[in-house]
Coordinates of N, CA and C in Angstrom, one line a residue:
M1 N 90.6 149.9 183.4 CA 90.5 149.1 182.3 C 90.2 149.9 180.9
S2 N 90.7 149.6 180.0 CA 90.7 150.3 178.8 C 89.4 149.9 177.9
A3 N 88.9 150.7 177.0 CA 87.8 150.4 176.3 C 88.1 149.1 175.3
G4 N 89.5 149.1 175.0 CA 90.0 148.1 174.2 C 89.8 146.8 174.7
V5 N 89.7 146.5 176.1 CA 89.4 145.3 176.5 C 87.9 144.9 176.2
E6 N 86.9 145.6 176.3 CA 85.7 145.4 175.8 C 85.4 145.1 174.3
W7 N 86.3 145.8 173.7 CA 86.3 145.5 172.3 C 86.8 144.1 172.0
A8 N 88.0 143.8 172.5 CA 88.7 142.7 172.5 C 87.8 141.5 172.7
V9 N 87.2 141.7 173.8 CA 86.4 140.4 174.3 C 85.3 140.1 173.4
H10 N 84.5 141.1 173.0 CA 83.5 140.9 171.9 C 84.0 140.4 170.7
C11 N 85.1 140.7 170.0 CA 85.7 140.4 168.9 C 86.0 138.8 169.1
C12 N 86.7 138.4 170.3 CA 86.9 136.9 170.6 C 85.5 136.2 170.6
V13 N 84.4 136.6 171.0 CA 83.2 135.9 171.2 C 82.8 135.8 169.5
V14 N 82.8 136.9 168.8 CA 82.4 136.8 167.4 C 83.3 135.6 166.7
L15 N 84.6 135.8 167.0 CA 85.7 134.8 166.4 C 85.3 133.4 166.8
S16 N 84.8 133.3 168.1 CA 84.6 131.8 168.6 C 83.3 131.4 167.6
Q17 N 82.4 132.2 167.0 CA 81.2 131.6 166.3 C 81.6 131.4 164.8
A18 N 82.6 132.2 164.3 CA 83.0 132.1 163.0 C 83.6 131.0 162.4
E19 N 82.9 130.5 161.1 CA 83.7 129.3 160.4 C 84.8 129.7 159.6
H20 N 85.1 131.0 159.3 CA 86.0 131.5 158.4 C 86.8 132.5 159.0
P21 N 88.1 132.9 158.6 CA 88.6 134.0 159.3 C 87.6 135.3 159.1
V22 N 87.7 136.3 160.0 CA 86.9 137.4 160.0 C 87.8 138.7 159.9
P23 N 87.8 139.5 158.8 CA 88.6 140.7 158.5 C 88.3 141.6 159.7
S24 N 89.5 142.4 160.0 CA 89.4 143.3 161.1 C 88.7 144.4 160.8
S25 N 88.3 144.7 159.5 CA 87.1 145.8 159.2 C 85.9 145.4 159.5
R26 N 85.7 143.9 159.2 CA 84.2 143.5 159.5 C 83.9 143.4 161.0
L27 N 85.0 143.2 161.8 CA 84.8 143.2 163.2 C 84.5 144.6 163.7
A28 N 85.4 145.4 163.1 CA 85.1 147.0 163.3 C 83.7 147.3 163.0
S29 N 83.2 146.9 161.8 CA 81.9 147.2 161.6 C 80.8 146.6 162.2
L30 N 81.0 145.4 162.5 CA 80.1 144.7 163.5 C 79.7 145.4 164.9
H31 N 80.8 146.0 165.3 CA 80.7 146.7 166.7 C 80.7 148.3 166.6
G32 N 80.7 148.7 165.3 CA 80.7 150.1 165.3 C 81.8 150.8 166.1
V33 N 83.1 150.3 165.8 CA 84.2 150.8 166.6 C 85.3 151.2 165.4
S34 N 86.2 152.0 165.8 CA 87.2 152.4 165.0 C 88.1 151.2 164.3
K35 N 88.3 151.2 163.0 CA 89.1 150.2 162.4 C 90.5 150.3 163.0
T36 N 91.1 151.5 162.8 CA 92.5 151.7 163.3 C 92.7 151.1 164.7
Y37 N 91.9 151.7 165.7 CA 91.9 151.4 167.1 C 91.8 150.0 167.2
L38 N 90.9 149.4 166.6 CA 90.7 147.9 166.9 C 91.8 147.0 166.2
A39 N 92.4 147.5 165.2 CA 93.5 146.8 164.7 C 94.6 146.6 165.6
K40 N 94.9 147.7 166.4 CA 95.9 147.5 167.4 C 95.6 146.5 168.4
H41 N 94.3 146.4 169.0 CA 94.1 145.5 169.9 C 94.0 143.9 169.2
L42 N 93.7 144.0 168.0 CA 93.7 142.5 167.4 C 95.2 142.1 167.3
Q43 N 96.1 143.0 167.0 CA 97.4 142.8 167.1 C 97.9 142.4 168.4
A44 N 97.5 142.8 169.4 CA 98.0 142.6 170.8 C 97.4 141.1 171.3
L45 N 96.0 140.9 170.7 CA 95.6 139.6 170.9 C 96.5 138.6 170.1
A46 N 96.9 139.1 168.9 CA 98.0 138.1 168.1 C 99.3 137.8 169.0
R47 N 99.7 138.9 169.4 CA 101.0 138.7 170.2 C 100.8 138.0 171.5
A48 N 99.6 137.9 172.1 CA 99.4 137.0 173.3 C 99.0 135.5 172.9
G49 N 99.0 135.4 171.4 CA 98.7 133.9 171.4 C 97.2 133.7 171.3
I50 N 96.3 134.5 171.3 CA 94.8 134.6 171.4 C 94.2 134.1 170.0
A51 N 94.5 135.1 169.3 CA 94.1 135.2 167.9 C 95.2 135.3 166.7
R52 N 95.0 135.1 165.7 CA 96.1 135.3 164.6 C 95.6 135.6 163.3
P53 N 96.2 136.6 162.6 CA 95.8 137.0 161.3 C 96.1 135.8 160.4
T54 N 95.3 135.9 159.3 CA 95.4 134.9 158.1 C 95.6 135.7 156.9
E55 N 96.4 135.2 156.0 CA 96.7 136.1 154.7 C 95.6 135.5 153.6
G56 N 95.8 136.5 152.7 CA 95.0 136.0 151.4 C 93.8 136.9 151.2
R57 N 93.1 136.5 150.1 CA 91.9 137.1 149.7 C 90.7 137.0 150.8
D58 N 90.7 135.9 151.3 CA 89.8 135.7 152.6 C 90.4 135.7 153.9
G59 N 91.3 136.6 153.9 CA 92.1 136.8 155.2 C 91.3 137.5 156.4
G60 N 91.9 137.2 157.6 CA 91.1 137.8 158.7 C 91.8 137.3 160.0
Y61 N 90.9 137.3 161.1 CA 91.5 136.8 162.4 C 90.6 135.6 162.5
V62 N 91.5 134.7 163.2 CA 90.9 133.4 163.8 C 91.4 133.1 165.3
L63 N 90.7 132.5 166.1 CA 91.1 132.2 167.4 C 92.3 131.2 167.4
M64 N 93.2 131.2 168.1 CA 94.4 130.4 168.1 C 94.2 129.0 168.9
R65 N 93.1 129.1 170.0 CA 92.8 128.0 170.7 C 91.4 128.0 170.8
P66 N 90.8 126.9 171.1 CA 89.3 126.6 171.4 C 88.9 127.7 172.3
P67 N 87.6 128.2 172.1 CA 87.2 129.3 172.9 C 87.1 128.8 174.4
E68 N 86.8 127.7 174.8 CA 86.7 127.1 176.1 C 88.2 127.1 176.7
Q69 N 89.3 127.4 176.1 CA 90.6 127.5 176.7 C 91.0 128.9 176.6
I70 N 90.4 129.9 176.2 CA 90.6 131.3 176.5 C 89.9 131.9 177.5
S71 N 90.4 132.5 178.5 CA 89.7 133.2 179.8 C 89.5 134.5 179.4
V72 N 88.6 135.2 180.1 CA 88.5 136.7 179.8 C 89.9 137.3 180.4
L73 N 90.3 136.8 181.5 CA 91.4 137.3 182.1 C 92.7 137.2 181.1
D74 N 92.7 136.3 180.2 CA 93.7 136.2 178.9 C 93.5 137.4 178.3
V75 N 92.3 137.6 177.9 CA 92.0 138.8 176.9 C 92.4 140.2 177.5
V76 N 92.0 140.2 178.8 CA 92.3 141.6 179.6 C 93.8 141.7 179.7
Q77 N 94.5 140.6 180.0 CA 95.9 141.0 180.0 C 96.6 141.2 178.7
A78 N 96.2 140.4 177.8 CA 96.7 140.9 176.2 C 96.5 142.3 176.0
I79 N 95.3 142.9 176.5 CA 95.1 144.3 176.0 C 95.7 145.3 177.0
D80 N 95.5 145.1 178.3 CA 95.9 146.1 179.3 C 97.1 145.8 180.1
G81 N 97.6 144.5 179.7 CA 98.9 144.0 180.5 C 98.6 143.3 181.8
P82 N 99.6 142.6 182.4 CA 99.4 141.9 183.7 C 99.4 142.7 185.0
E83 N 99.7 144.0 184.8 CA 99.9 144.7 186.0 C 98.5 144.8 186.9
P84 N 98.7 144.8 188.2 CA 97.4 145.0 188.9 C 96.7 146.6 188.6
A85 N 95.5 146.7 188.7 CA 94.6 147.9 188.6 C 95.3 148.9 189.7
F86 N 95.5 148.6 190.7 CA 95.8 149.4 191.8 C 97.3 149.4 192.1
R87 N 97.9 150.4 192.3 CA 99.4 150.3 192.7 C 99.5 151.5 194.0
C88 N 99.8 150.8 195.0 CA 100.0 151.5 196.1 C 101.3 152.4 196.2
T89 N 101.2 153.5 196.6 CA 102.4 154.5 196.4 C 102.6 154.9 198.0
E90 N 102.1 154.3 198.9 CA 102.5 154.5 200.3 C 102.2 155.9 200.7
I91 N 100.9 156.4 200.3 CA 100.5 157.7 200.4 C 100.4 157.9 202.0
R92 N 100.3 156.9 202.8 CA 100.3 157.0 204.2 C 101.6 157.5 204.8
Q93 N 102.8 157.6 204.2 CA 103.9 158.1 204.5 C 104.1 159.5 203.9
Q94 N 103.3 160.1 203.4 CA 103.3 161.4 202.6 C 102.4 162.6 203.2
G95 N 102.7 163.7 203.1 CA 101.8 165.0 203.4 C 101.9 165.1 205.0
E96 N 100.9 166.0 205.4 CA 100.6 166.4 206.8 C 100.3 165.1 207.7
L97 N 99.7 164.2 207.2 CA 99.4 163.0 208.0 C 100.3 161.9 207.8
A98 N 101.4 162.3 207.4 CA 102.7 161.2 207.0 C 103.1 160.2 208.3
A99 N 102.8 159.0 208.4 CA 103.1 158.1 209.3 C 104.5 157.8 209.3
P100 N 105.4 157.7 210.4 CA 106.8 157.2 210.2 C 106.9 155.9 209.6
P101 N 107.9 155.6 209.0 CA 108.1 154.1 208.6 C 108.0 153.2 209.5
E102 N 108.3 153.3 210.8 CA 108.0 152.0 211.6 C 106.7 151.7 211.8
Q103 N 105.7 152.7 211.5 CA 104.3 152.4 211.7 C 103.7 151.8 210.5
C104 N 104.5 151.6 209.6 CA 103.9 151.1 208.1 C 104.7 149.8 207.8
R105 N 105.0 149.0 208.7 CA 105.4 147.8 208.4 C 104.4 146.8 207.8
K106 N 103.3 146.9 208.3 CA 102.2 146.0 207.9 C 101.5 146.9 206.6
I107 N 100.9 145.9 205.7 CA 100.2 146.5 204.6 C 99.1 147.4 205.2
C108 N 98.6 148.4 204.6 CA 97.7 149.3 205.1 C 96.4 148.8 204.6
G109 N 95.1 149.2 205.3 CA 93.9 148.8 205.1 C 93.6 148.9 203.5
V110 N 93.8 150.3 203.0 CA 93.5 150.5 201.5 C 94.3 149.6 200.6
A111 N 95.6 149.2 200.9 CA 96.3 148.3 200.0 C 95.6 147.0 200.0
K112 N 95.4 146.5 201.3 CA 95.0 145.2 201.5 C 93.5 145.0 200.7
V113 N 92.6 145.9 200.9 CA 91.3 145.9 200.4 C 91.2 145.7 198.8
M114 N 92.3 146.7 198.3 CA 92.4 146.6 197.0 C 93.1 145.4 196.3
A115 N 93.9 144.9 197.0 CA 94.5 143.4 196.7 C 93.8 142.3 196.8
D116 N 92.9 142.4 197.7 CA 91.6 141.4 197.9 C 90.7 141.5 196.7
A117 N 90.3 142.7 196.3 CA 89.5 142.9 195.3 C 90.2 142.4 193.9
E118 N 91.4 142.8 193.7 CA 92.0 142.4 192.5 C 92.1 140.9 192.4
R119 N 92.5 140.1 193.4 CA 92.4 138.7 193.5 C 90.9 138.2 193.0
A120 N 90.0 138.7 193.7 CA 88.7 138.3 193.3 C 88.3 138.5 191.9
W121 N 88.7 139.6 191.5 CA 88.4 140.0 190.2 C 89.1 139.2 189.3
R122 N 90.4 138.9 189.4 CA 91.1 137.9 188.4 C 90.7 136.7 188.5
T123 N 90.3 136.1 189.7 CA 89.7 134.7 189.8 C 88.4 134.6 189.1
S124 N 87.5 135.6 189.2 CA 86.3 135.6 188.5 C 86.5 135.7 186.8
L125 N 87.5 136.4 186.4 CA 87.8 136.5 185.0 C 88.5 135.3 184.5
S126 N 89.4 134.7 185.2 CA 90.0 133.6 184.8 C 89.2 132.3 184.8
A127 N 88.1 132.4 185.4 CA 87.1 131.2 185.5 C 85.9 131.3 184.4
T128 N 86.0 132.4 183.6 CA 85.0 132.7 182.6 C 85.9 132.6 181.3
S129 N 85.4 131.7 180.5 CA 85.9 131.5 179.1 C 85.1 132.4 178.0
I130 N 85.7 132.6 177.0 CA 85.1 133.1 175.7 C 84.0 132.1 175.3
A131 N 84.0 130.9 175.4 CA 82.8 130.0 175.4 C 81.7 130.2 176.3
D132 N 82.0 130.6 177.4 CA 81.1 130.7 178.5 C 80.3 132.2 177.9
L133 N 81.1 133.1 177.6 CA 80.4 134.4 177.2 C 79.5 134.0 175.9
A134 N 80.1 133.5 175.2 CA 79.2 133.3 173.8 C 78.0 132.6 174.0
G135 N 77.8 131.7 175.1 CA 76.7 131.2 175.5 C 75.6 132.3 176.1
S136 N 76.1 133.4 176.2 CA 74.9 134.5 176.8 C 74.7 135.3 175.7
F137 N 75.1 135.1 174.5 CA 74.7 135.9 173.2 C 73.8 135.2 172.3
D138 N 73.1 135.8 171.6 CA 72.4 135.0 170.3 C 73.4 134.8 169.3
T139 N 74.0 133.6 169.5 CA 75.0 133.2 168.5 C 74.5 132.9 167.3
S140 N 73.2 132.5 167.2 CA 72.7 131.9 165.8 C 72.5 133.4 165.0
G141 N 72.1 134.4 165.4 CA 72.2 135.8 164.8 C 73.5 136.1 164.5
M142 N 74.5 135.8 165.4 CA 75.9 136.3 165.0 C 76.4 135.3 163.8
R143 N 76.1 134.1 163.9 CA 76.7 133.4 162.8 C 75.9 133.6 161.4
R144 N 74.7 133.8 161.7 CA 73.8 134.4 160.4 C 74.5 135.6 159.8
V145 N 74.8 136.6 160.5 CA 75.6 137.8 160.1 C 77.0 137.6 159.5
L146 N 77.8 136.6 160.1 CA 79.0 136.3 159.7 C 78.9 135.6 158.2
R147 N 77.9 134.8 157.9 CA 77.8 134.1 156.7 C 77.4 135.0 155.6
S148 N 76.9 136.2 156.0 CA 76.4 137.1 154.9 C 77.5 137.9 154.2

């Protein structure tokens, strides 16, 4: 998982507490991260329909849906894509320990445990919303900083 996922999730939590659009430079400053790198991730959130930029003097980013309707999995997939973290390359059929194809008709134990973990991970992330995460932060302090 890329560092951009963490940045994007934190930005979504901030946006969930903002009364007005938050400029990307402000989001970068709040988290002490690169403005240019963060801008790419905010664009990915926009392409995924999670956040959108607003124009004008007071422009910035806003969430496109209520934070209760945005899962952490939505953000992960917006940044890193929908592909699974583990991709089986059938290593059991390569090298000195190569098994013949007829012995490889069933999924191997490594691929199975990785697929099971992927399902559990995705289930957990899809069950957690940005609003749920916001509940674990000092949002009063966050809102105070956003007003200043």
